[in-house]
Short mmCIF file of C-alpha atoms and ligand atoms in Angstrom, two decimals:
data_model
loop_
_atom_site.label_atom_id
_atom_site.label_comp_id
_atom_site.label_asym_id
_atom_site.label_seq_id
_atom_site.Cartn_x
_atom_site.Cartn_y
_atom_site.Cartn_z
CA MET I 1 -32.30 35.47 -17.09
CA GLU I 2 -28.57 36.05 -17.63
CA ASN I 3 -26.18 33.22 -17.24
CA ASP I 4 -22.47 34.17 -17.26
CA GLN I 5 -23.56 37.45 -18.85
CA LYS I 6 -25.11 35.44 -21.66
CA ILE I 7 -28.82 35.70 -22.36
CA ASP I 8 -30.89 32.53 -21.98
CA VAL I 9 -32.59 33.21 -25.30
CA LYS I 10 -35.04 30.32 -25.29
CA SER I 11 -36.53 31.42 -21.95
CA LEU I 12 -37.51 34.85 -23.31
CA LEU I 13 -41.18 35.70 -23.87
CA PRO I 14 -42.03 37.02 -27.38
CA GLU I 15 -41.97 40.69 -26.29
CA GLU I 16 -38.66 40.22 -24.44
CA LEU I 17 -37.14 38.51 -27.44
CA ALA I 18 -38.25 41.39 -29.67
CA GLN I 19 -36.47 43.80 -27.33
CA THR I 20 -33.28 41.70 -27.24
CA VAL I 21 -33.18 41.33 -31.01
CA ARG I 22 -33.68 45.07 -31.43
CA GLU I 23 -30.75 45.69 -29.07
CA MET I 24 -28.63 43.44 -31.30
CA GLY I 25 -29.36 45.83 -34.13
CA GLU I 26 -31.57 43.45 -36.09
CA PRO I 27 -34.99 44.22 -37.61
CA ALA I 28 -38.09 43.21 -35.63
CA TYR I 29 -39.19 40.39 -37.93
CA ARG I 30 -35.98 38.50 -37.08
CA ALA I 31 -37.35 38.06 -33.55
CA SER I 32 -40.46 36.32 -34.93
CA GLN I 33 -38.33 34.10 -37.15
CA LEU I 34 -36.08 33.21 -34.21
CA PHE I 35 -39.04 32.47 -31.92
CA ASP I 36 -40.51 30.25 -34.62
CA TRP I 37 -37.26 28.28 -34.97
CA MET I 38 -36.92 27.80 -31.21
CA HIS I 39 -40.50 27.11 -30.19
CA ARG I 40 -42.32 25.78 -33.21
CA LYS I 41 -39.67 24.13 -35.35
CA LYS I 42 -37.87 23.09 -32.15
CA ALA I 43 -34.45 23.61 -33.77
CA GLY I 44 -31.53 21.75 -32.22
CA SER I 45 -29.04 24.61 -32.77
CA PHE I 46 -28.63 28.07 -34.34
CA ASP I 47 -27.01 26.38 -37.39
CA GLU I 48 -30.36 24.91 -38.36
CA MET I 49 -31.92 28.38 -38.58
CA THR I 50 -31.05 28.74 -42.23
CA ASN I 51 -33.17 31.78 -43.05
CA LEU I 52 -31.35 33.87 -40.45
CA PRO I 53 -28.27 35.71 -41.76
CA ARG I 54 -24.97 34.14 -40.81
CA SER I 55 -23.92 37.37 -39.07
CA PHE I 56 -27.00 37.28 -36.83
CA ARG I 57 -26.46 33.64 -35.96
CA GLU I 58 -22.87 34.51 -35.04
CA LYS I 59 -24.10 37.29 -32.71
CA LEU I 60 -26.55 34.88 -31.12
CA ARG I 61 -23.80 32.33 -30.52
CA LYS I 62 -21.61 34.96 -28.85
CA ARG I 63 -24.20 36.67 -26.67
CA THR I 64 -26.74 33.99 -25.81
CA VAL I 65 -27.03 30.41 -24.65
CA TYR I 66 -29.35 28.07 -26.51
CA THR I 67 -30.80 25.33 -24.34
CA VAL I 68 -31.21 21.87 -25.87
CA LEU I 69 -31.45 18.77 -23.71
CA ASN I 70 -29.48 15.68 -24.52
CA PRO I 71 -31.45 12.41 -24.23
CA LEU I 72 -29.18 9.96 -22.39
CA ARG I 73 -31.66 7.14 -22.04
CA VAL I 74 -35.19 6.19 -23.02
CA GLN I 75 -37.06 3.34 -21.38
CA VAL I 76 -40.17 2.10 -23.12
CA SER I 77 -42.86 0.26 -21.19
CA LYS I 78 -43.92 -2.99 -22.83
CA LEU I 79 -47.17 -2.78 -20.90
CA ASP I 80 -48.56 0.52 -22.16
CA GLY I 81 -46.07 2.41 -24.35
CA THR I 82 -45.11 4.86 -21.60
CA ARG I 83 -41.68 6.30 -22.34
CA LYS I 84 -39.40 7.49 -19.60
CA TYR I 85 -36.58 9.86 -20.58
CA LEU I 86 -33.37 10.72 -18.82
CA PHE I 87 -32.06 14.05 -20.13
CA GLU I 88 -28.66 15.61 -19.59
CA LEU I 89 -28.45 19.37 -19.02
CA SER I 90 -25.55 21.53 -20.25
CA ASP I 91 -23.91 21.44 -16.79
CA GLY I 92 -23.99 17.64 -16.67
CA ASN I 93 -26.98 17.35 -14.31
CA CYS I 94 -29.75 14.90 -15.23
CA ILE I 95 -33.52 15.10 -15.08
CA GLU I 96 -36.41 12.76 -15.86
CA SER I 97 -39.52 13.23 -17.97
CA VAL I 98 -42.30 10.83 -18.91
CA PHE I 99 -44.35 10.51 -22.10
CA LEU I 100 -47.80 8.99 -21.53
CA PRO I 101 -49.79 7.97 -24.59
CA TYR I 102 -53.54 8.26 -23.98
CA HIS I 103 -56.43 7.77 -26.38
CA HIS I 104 -57.60 11.33 -25.74
CA GLY I 105 -54.15 12.81 -26.43
CA ASN I 106 -50.56 12.45 -25.35
CA SER I 107 -49.37 13.75 -22.04
CA VAL I 108 -45.90 14.64 -20.79
CA CYS I 109 -44.83 14.83 -17.15
CA VAL I 110 -41.99 17.34 -16.75
CA SER I 111 -39.52 18.03 -13.95
CA SER I 112 -39.22 21.59 -12.60
CA GLN I 113 -36.03 21.20 -10.53
CA VAL I 114 -32.94 18.98 -10.35
CA GLY I 115 -33.77 17.11 -7.16
CA CYS I 116 -36.12 18.62 -4.58
CA ARG I 117 -35.87 19.96 -1.05
CA MET I 118 -39.39 19.16 0.14
CA GLY I 119 -38.41 15.84 1.70
CA CYS I 120 -41.67 13.91 1.23
CA ARG I 121 -41.12 10.56 2.91
CA PHE I 122 -42.40 8.37 0.07
CA CYS I 123 -40.68 10.18 -2.80
CA ALA I 124 -37.40 9.27 -4.53
CA SER I 125 -36.80 12.73 -6.08
CA THR I 126 -35.94 14.32 -2.77
CA LEU I 127 -33.45 11.73 -1.50
CA GLY I 128 -30.42 13.74 -2.64
CA GLY I 129 -31.92 17.15 -1.83
CA LEU I 130 -32.24 20.09 -4.19
CA VAL I 131 -29.43 20.61 -6.70
CA ARG I 132 -30.84 23.58 -8.62
CA ASN I 133 -33.84 25.11 -10.31
CA LEU I 134 -34.54 24.48 -13.99
CA SER I 135 -34.83 27.44 -16.36
CA ALA I 136 -38.04 27.90 -18.33
CA ALA I 137 -36.22 26.64 -21.44
CA GLU I 138 -35.05 23.50 -19.63
CA ILE I 139 -38.62 22.70 -18.61
CA LEU I 140 -39.93 23.43 -22.12
CA ASP I 141 -37.30 21.47 -23.98
CA GLN I 142 -38.36 18.27 -22.20
CA ILE I 143 -41.56 18.52 -24.24
CA TYR I 144 -39.82 19.62 -27.44
CA ARG I 145 -37.30 16.75 -27.39
CA ILE I 146 -40.07 14.24 -26.66
CA GLU I 147 -42.17 15.53 -29.57
CA GLU I 148 -39.10 15.27 -31.82
CA ASP I 149 -38.25 11.76 -30.59
CA THR I 150 -41.75 10.31 -30.85
CA GLY I 151 -42.94 12.32 -33.85
CA GLU I 152 -46.15 12.77 -31.86
CA ARG I 153 -47.95 15.87 -30.70
CA VAL I 154 -48.20 16.45 -26.98
CA SER I 155 -51.51 17.99 -25.91
CA ASN I 156 -51.28 17.79 -22.10
CA THR I 157 -48.54 18.66 -19.67
CA VAL I 158 -48.32 17.93 -15.97
CA VAL I 159 -45.63 19.56 -13.83
CA MET I 160 -45.42 16.45 -11.67
CA GLY I 161 -41.90 15.21 -12.27
CA SER I 162 -39.05 15.91 -9.87
CA GLY I 163 -39.13 19.20 -8.01
CA GLU I 164 -41.63 21.52 -6.36
CA PRO I 165 -42.95 24.02 -8.94
CA MET I 166 -43.86 26.64 -6.31
CA ASP I 167 -40.22 26.54 -5.17
CA ASN I 168 -39.20 27.62 -8.71
CA TYR I 169 -42.16 29.91 -9.19
CA GLU I 170 -40.99 32.49 -11.78
CA ASN I 171 -39.50 29.95 -14.15
CA VAL I 172 -42.57 27.70 -13.97
CA VAL I 173 -44.93 30.59 -14.78
CA ARG I 174 -42.63 31.69 -17.61
CA PHE I 175 -42.67 28.08 -18.88
CA ILE I 176 -46.49 28.08 -18.91
CA ARG I 177 -46.60 31.38 -20.81
CA LEU I 178 -44.12 30.10 -23.42
CA LEU I 179 -45.81 26.72 -23.82
CA SER I 180 -49.20 28.36 -24.35
CA ALA I 181 -47.92 31.22 -26.55
CA PRO I 182 -49.80 31.34 -29.88
CA GLU I 183 -46.42 31.85 -31.63
CA GLY I 184 -45.09 28.60 -30.07
CA LEU I 185 -46.64 25.17 -29.39
CA HIS I 186 -49.82 26.99 -28.33
CA MET I 187 -50.83 24.36 -25.78
CA SER I 188 -54.10 25.20 -24.05
CA GLN I 189 -53.42 26.43 -20.50
CA ARG I 190 -56.32 24.28 -19.35
CA ASN I 191 -54.25 21.28 -20.38
CA ILE I 192 -51.32 22.34 -18.21
CA THR I 193 -51.42 21.10 -14.61
CA VAL I 194 -49.14 22.34 -11.86
CA SER I 195 -48.88 20.04 -8.86
CA THR I 196 -47.78 21.41 -5.50
CA CYS I 197 -47.11 19.94 -2.07
CA GLY I 198 -49.05 22.91 -0.66
CA ILE I 199 -46.90 26.04 -0.41
CA VAL I 200 -49.62 28.52 0.52
CA PRO I 201 -48.02 31.82 -0.66
CA GLY I 202 -47.23 30.13 -4.00
CA ILE I 203 -50.85 29.01 -4.46
CA GLN I 204 -52.05 32.53 -3.59
CA ARG I 205 -49.72 34.11 -6.10
CA PHE I 206 -50.56 31.54 -8.76
CA SER I 207 -54.27 32.38 -8.34
CA ARG I 208 -53.50 35.94 -9.43
CA GLU I 209 -51.33 35.26 -12.51
CA GLY I 210 -54.23 35.55 -14.90
CA LEU I 211 -53.61 32.01 -16.14
CA GLN I 212 -56.14 29.26 -16.91
CA ALA I 213 -53.87 26.43 -15.81
CA THR I 214 -55.02 23.59 -13.56
CA LEU I 215 -53.85 23.27 -9.96
CA ALA I 216 -53.26 19.90 -8.35
CA LEU I 217 -52.70 19.72 -4.63
CA SER I 218 -50.75 16.82 -3.14
CA LEU I 219 -52.91 16.33 -0.06
CA HIS I 220 -52.13 12.69 0.85
CA ALA I 221 -53.71 12.89 4.31
CA SER I 222 -56.91 14.11 5.92
CA ASP I 223 -55.46 15.31 9.22
CA ASP I 224 -52.40 17.41 9.98
CA GLU I 225 -50.77 14.82 12.20
CA THR I 226 -50.71 12.13 9.50
CA ARG I 227 -49.73 14.68 6.87
CA ARG I 228 -46.74 15.78 8.97
CA LYS I 229 -45.55 12.19 9.05
CA LEU I 230 -45.58 12.02 5.25
CA MET I 231 -44.58 15.55 4.25
CA PRO I 232 -42.28 17.93 6.17
CA ILE I 233 -43.98 20.92 4.46
CA ALA I 234 -47.02 20.13 6.64
CA GLN I 235 -45.08 21.60 9.59
CA ARG I 236 -45.29 24.98 7.83
CA TYR I 237 -48.87 25.04 6.55
CA SER I 238 -51.98 23.40 7.97
CA ILE I 239 -54.52 21.58 5.81
CA ALA I 240 -57.06 24.30 6.70
CA GLU I 241 -54.78 27.06 5.36
CA ILE I 242 -53.99 25.09 2.21
CA LEU I 243 -57.63 24.29 1.44
CA SER I 244 -58.55 27.91 1.99
CA ALA I 245 -55.91 28.93 -0.60
CA CYS I 246 -57.31 26.29 -3.00
CA GLY I 247 -60.81 27.70 -2.49
CA GLU I 248 -59.51 31.12 -3.39
CA PHE I 249 -57.79 29.67 -6.47
CA PHE I 250 -61.17 28.36 -7.64
CA ARG I 251 -62.93 31.66 -6.94
CA LEU I 252 -60.34 33.73 -8.80
CA THR I 253 -59.71 31.43 -11.79
CA GLY I 254 -62.89 29.34 -12.07
CA ARG I 255 -60.66 26.27 -12.34
CA ARG I 256 -61.41 23.17 -10.29
CA VAL I 257 -58.63 21.85 -8.09
CA SER I 258 -57.47 18.28 -8.32
CA TYR I 259 -56.66 16.72 -4.92
CA GLU I 260 -53.92 14.11 -5.22
CA TYR I 261 -53.94 11.39 -2.61
CA SER I 262 -51.17 8.78 -2.70
CA VAL I 263 -52.45 5.80 -0.79
CA ALA I 264 -50.02 4.00 1.52
CA ALA I 265 -51.31 0.77 3.03
CA GLY I 266 -52.39 1.18 6.63
CA VAL I 267 -51.21 4.80 6.80
CA ASN I 268 -53.86 6.96 5.16
CA ASP I 269 -56.46 4.49 3.86
CA THR I 270 -58.39 3.73 7.06
CA PRO I 271 -62.19 4.24 7.34
CA GLU I 272 -61.50 7.17 9.71
CA ALA I 273 -59.22 8.78 7.12
CA ALA I 274 -62.00 8.45 4.54
CA GLU I 275 -64.51 10.09 6.92
CA LYS I 276 -62.20 13.02 7.58
CA LEU I 277 -61.43 13.46 3.91
CA ILE I 278 -65.13 13.62 3.10
CA ARG I 279 -65.62 16.30 5.75
CA LEU I 280 -62.70 18.30 4.37
CA LEU I 281 -63.57 18.17 0.71
CA ARG I 282 -67.35 17.92 0.52
CA GLY I 283 -68.79 21.00 -1.14
CA ARG I 284 -65.44 22.02 -2.60
CA HIS I 285 -65.06 22.30 -6.33
CA GLY I 286 -62.64 19.59 -7.18
CA HIS I 287 -62.06 15.90 -7.36
CA VAL I 288 -59.87 13.37 -5.62
CA ASN I 289 -57.25 11.44 -7.54
CA LEU I 290 -56.13 8.28 -5.74
CA ILE I 291 -52.66 7.00 -6.57
CA PRO I 292 -51.45 3.75 -5.01
CA VAL I 293 -48.07 4.63 -3.52
CA ASN I 294 -45.25 3.51 -5.77
CA PRO I 295 -42.81 1.62 -3.54
CA VAL I 296 -39.32 3.16 -3.61
CA THR I 297 -36.37 1.02 -2.52
CA GLU I 298 -35.15 3.53 0.08
CA ARG I 299 -38.64 4.05 1.51
CA SER I 300 -40.80 1.83 3.66
CA PHE I 301 -44.31 2.49 2.32
CA THR I 302 -46.30 -0.21 0.57
CA GLU I 303 -49.21 0.04 -1.81
CA PRO I 304 -52.68 -1.04 -0.74
CA THR I 305 -54.27 -4.17 -2.12
CA ARG I 306 -56.76 -3.67 -4.95
CA GLU I 307 -59.60 -4.45 -2.52
CA ALA I 308 -58.41 -1.93 0.08
CA LEU I 309 -58.09 0.74 -2.59
CA GLU I 310 -61.58 -0.01 -3.92
CA ARG I 311 -62.99 0.08 -0.40
CA PHE I 312 -61.42 3.49 0.21
CA ARG I 313 -62.72 4.78 -3.09
CA ALA I 314 -66.23 3.50 -2.41
CA ALA I 315 -66.27 5.18 1.01
CA LEU I 316 -65.30 8.52 -0.52
CA GLU I 317 -67.90 8.22 -3.27
CA LYS I 318 -70.56 7.33 -0.77
CA GLY I 319 -69.65 10.54 1.04
CA GLY I 320 -70.32 12.53 -2.14
CA LEU I 321 -66.80 13.08 -3.47
CA ASN I 322 -65.72 12.78 -7.09
CA VAL I 323 -63.00 10.15 -7.15
CA THR I 324 -60.75 8.68 -9.79
CA ILE I 325 -58.05 6.07 -9.38
CA ARG I 326 -55.02 7.08 -11.39
CA ARG I 327 -54.23 4.49 -14.02
CA GLU I 328 -50.82 3.17 -13.18
CA MET I 329 -48.51 3.43 -16.12
CA GLY I 330 -44.94 2.44 -16.69
CA ARG I 331 -44.65 0.28 -13.59
CA ASP I 332 -42.05 -1.82 -15.39
CA ILE I 333 -39.77 1.16 -16.06
CA ASP I 334 -38.95 2.90 -12.75
CA GLY I 335 -42.28 4.72 -12.79
CA ALA I 336 -41.91 6.70 -9.55
CA CYS I 337 -40.44 10.20 -9.75
CA GLY I 338 -36.69 10.28 -9.44
CA GLN I 339 -36.04 6.54 -9.62
CA LEU I 340 -34.43 6.46 -13.05
CA ARG I 341 -32.09 9.35 -12.22
CA ARG I 342 -31.06 7.68 -8.95
CA ARG I 343 -30.33 4.40 -10.64
CA TYR I 344 -28.28 6.12 -13.35
CA GLN I 345 -26.28 8.04 -10.71
CA ALA I 346 -25.62 4.84 -8.77
CA GLU I 347 -24.38 3.14 -11.94
CA GLN I 348 -22.09 6.08 -12.76
CA ALA I 349 -20.71 6.07 -9.23
CA GLY I 350 -20.08 2.33 -9.48
CA ARG I 351 -18.22 2.82 -12.74
CA GLU I 352 -15.96 5.53 -11.28
CA SER I 353 -14.94 3.65 -8.12
N1 LIG Z 1 -43.68 18.64 -5.80
C1 LIG Z 1 -44.94 18.53 -6.46
C2 LIG Z 1 -44.89 17.79 -7.80
C3 LIG Z 1 -44.02 16.58 -7.95
S1 LIG Z 1 -44.52 15.02 -7.32
C4 LIG Z 1 -45.96 17.93 -5.54
O1 LIG Z 1 -45.63 17.60 -4.42
O2 LIG Z 1 -47.12 17.87 -5.92
C5 LIG Z 1 -45.96 14.52 -8.20
C6 LIG Z 1 -46.91 13.70 -7.34
O3 LIG Z 1 -46.42 12.37 -7.12
C7 LIG Z 1 -47.14 14.30 -5.95
O4 LIG Z 1 -48.50 14.17 -5.64
C8 LIG Z 1 -46.29 13.40 -5.09
O5 LIG Z 1 -46.67 13.47 -3.74
C9 LIG Z 1 -46.49 12.06 -5.74
N2 LIG Z 1 -45.48 11.04 -5.46
C10 LIG Z 1 -44.15 11.16 -5.35
N3 LIG Z 1 -43.56 9.99 -5.10
C11 LIG Z 1 -44.53 9.07 -5.06
C12 LIG Z 1 -44.56 7.66 -4.84
N4 LIG Z 1 -43.46 6.96 -4.60
N5 LIG Z 1 -45.77 7.06 -4.89
C13 LIG Z 1 -46.91 7.75 -5.14
N6 LIG Z 1 -46.94 9.08 -5.36
C14 LIG Z 1 -45.76 9.73 -5.30
#
């Protein structure tokens, strides 16, 4: 929570903020006013908080850090209005977030870490490894800045940007509590989806948080051998162990799990793969989300043809699974996780040399 002895004030839950404000010698209602400025009015600085006494704002400036992300770049898709943001953090690191306009409500895809250490073979976010975790405020402010920039309300959030949320567990849970707090944006927890590559202890802990959030599992293969070729984390946990943890998540929370399956041509879209997937998931409470793999320059995977994808989907449906094909959005604007940040870094490096 403390950064250079300074309190990360925007990451504090309402009760923690009340305590901190009391310790600063201010009356309790100042904590509510401050929370409202940070999380509902989405203030850009303490200076904007005009109904707080100058002396209190001065104390806040001295003893706390106030996280606000700086939008460096916005790319707008001409195809579908998807907006991809590159934000700068206070230490100069960059992260990506995506705004997805849907008829049933706007969605934002947030990053949970700078980089990632999971090493999935098809993913651009992990190419430079993990740089650091994001604080709860840094995850939240991606949504706040996007609401401010678009003037639109965001009703859904997916933690599917760069990073592995279960590798930054405490801050991600804190982020969910803040985002769903009635005193803040009050987003329904059911509309918040956390996607994991399958870190079993994380899933087990998440099942017991008392949250109503949605869990998405990045499965991507129907046997351990293929999964190990795609995702190094598969060396640690078997599909059987992961699915058992997902079953427990459903029993404890009553929330259905979404099984993500990125389809790479000739790798995991064979008729045998479909058969195995049916055997694994039949009778489980959840559905399969097929995503054609998004080709990344540094990676060798290619997306399936429309026909191959349809064939795979039909096989799964015939086997009794609920299947959706994820609508591809923002293909014209570096859609795949981590691509925009990489391109920006390459440009900066080019400029310096
Ligand atoms: N670390 C988390 C969340 C971030 S990635 C996880 O693994 O779930 C969000 C989703 O996009 C994951 O399912 C991931 O496997 C997938 N993904 C990443 N790069 C991709 C690419 N190039 N094409 C298709 N899906 C990709």
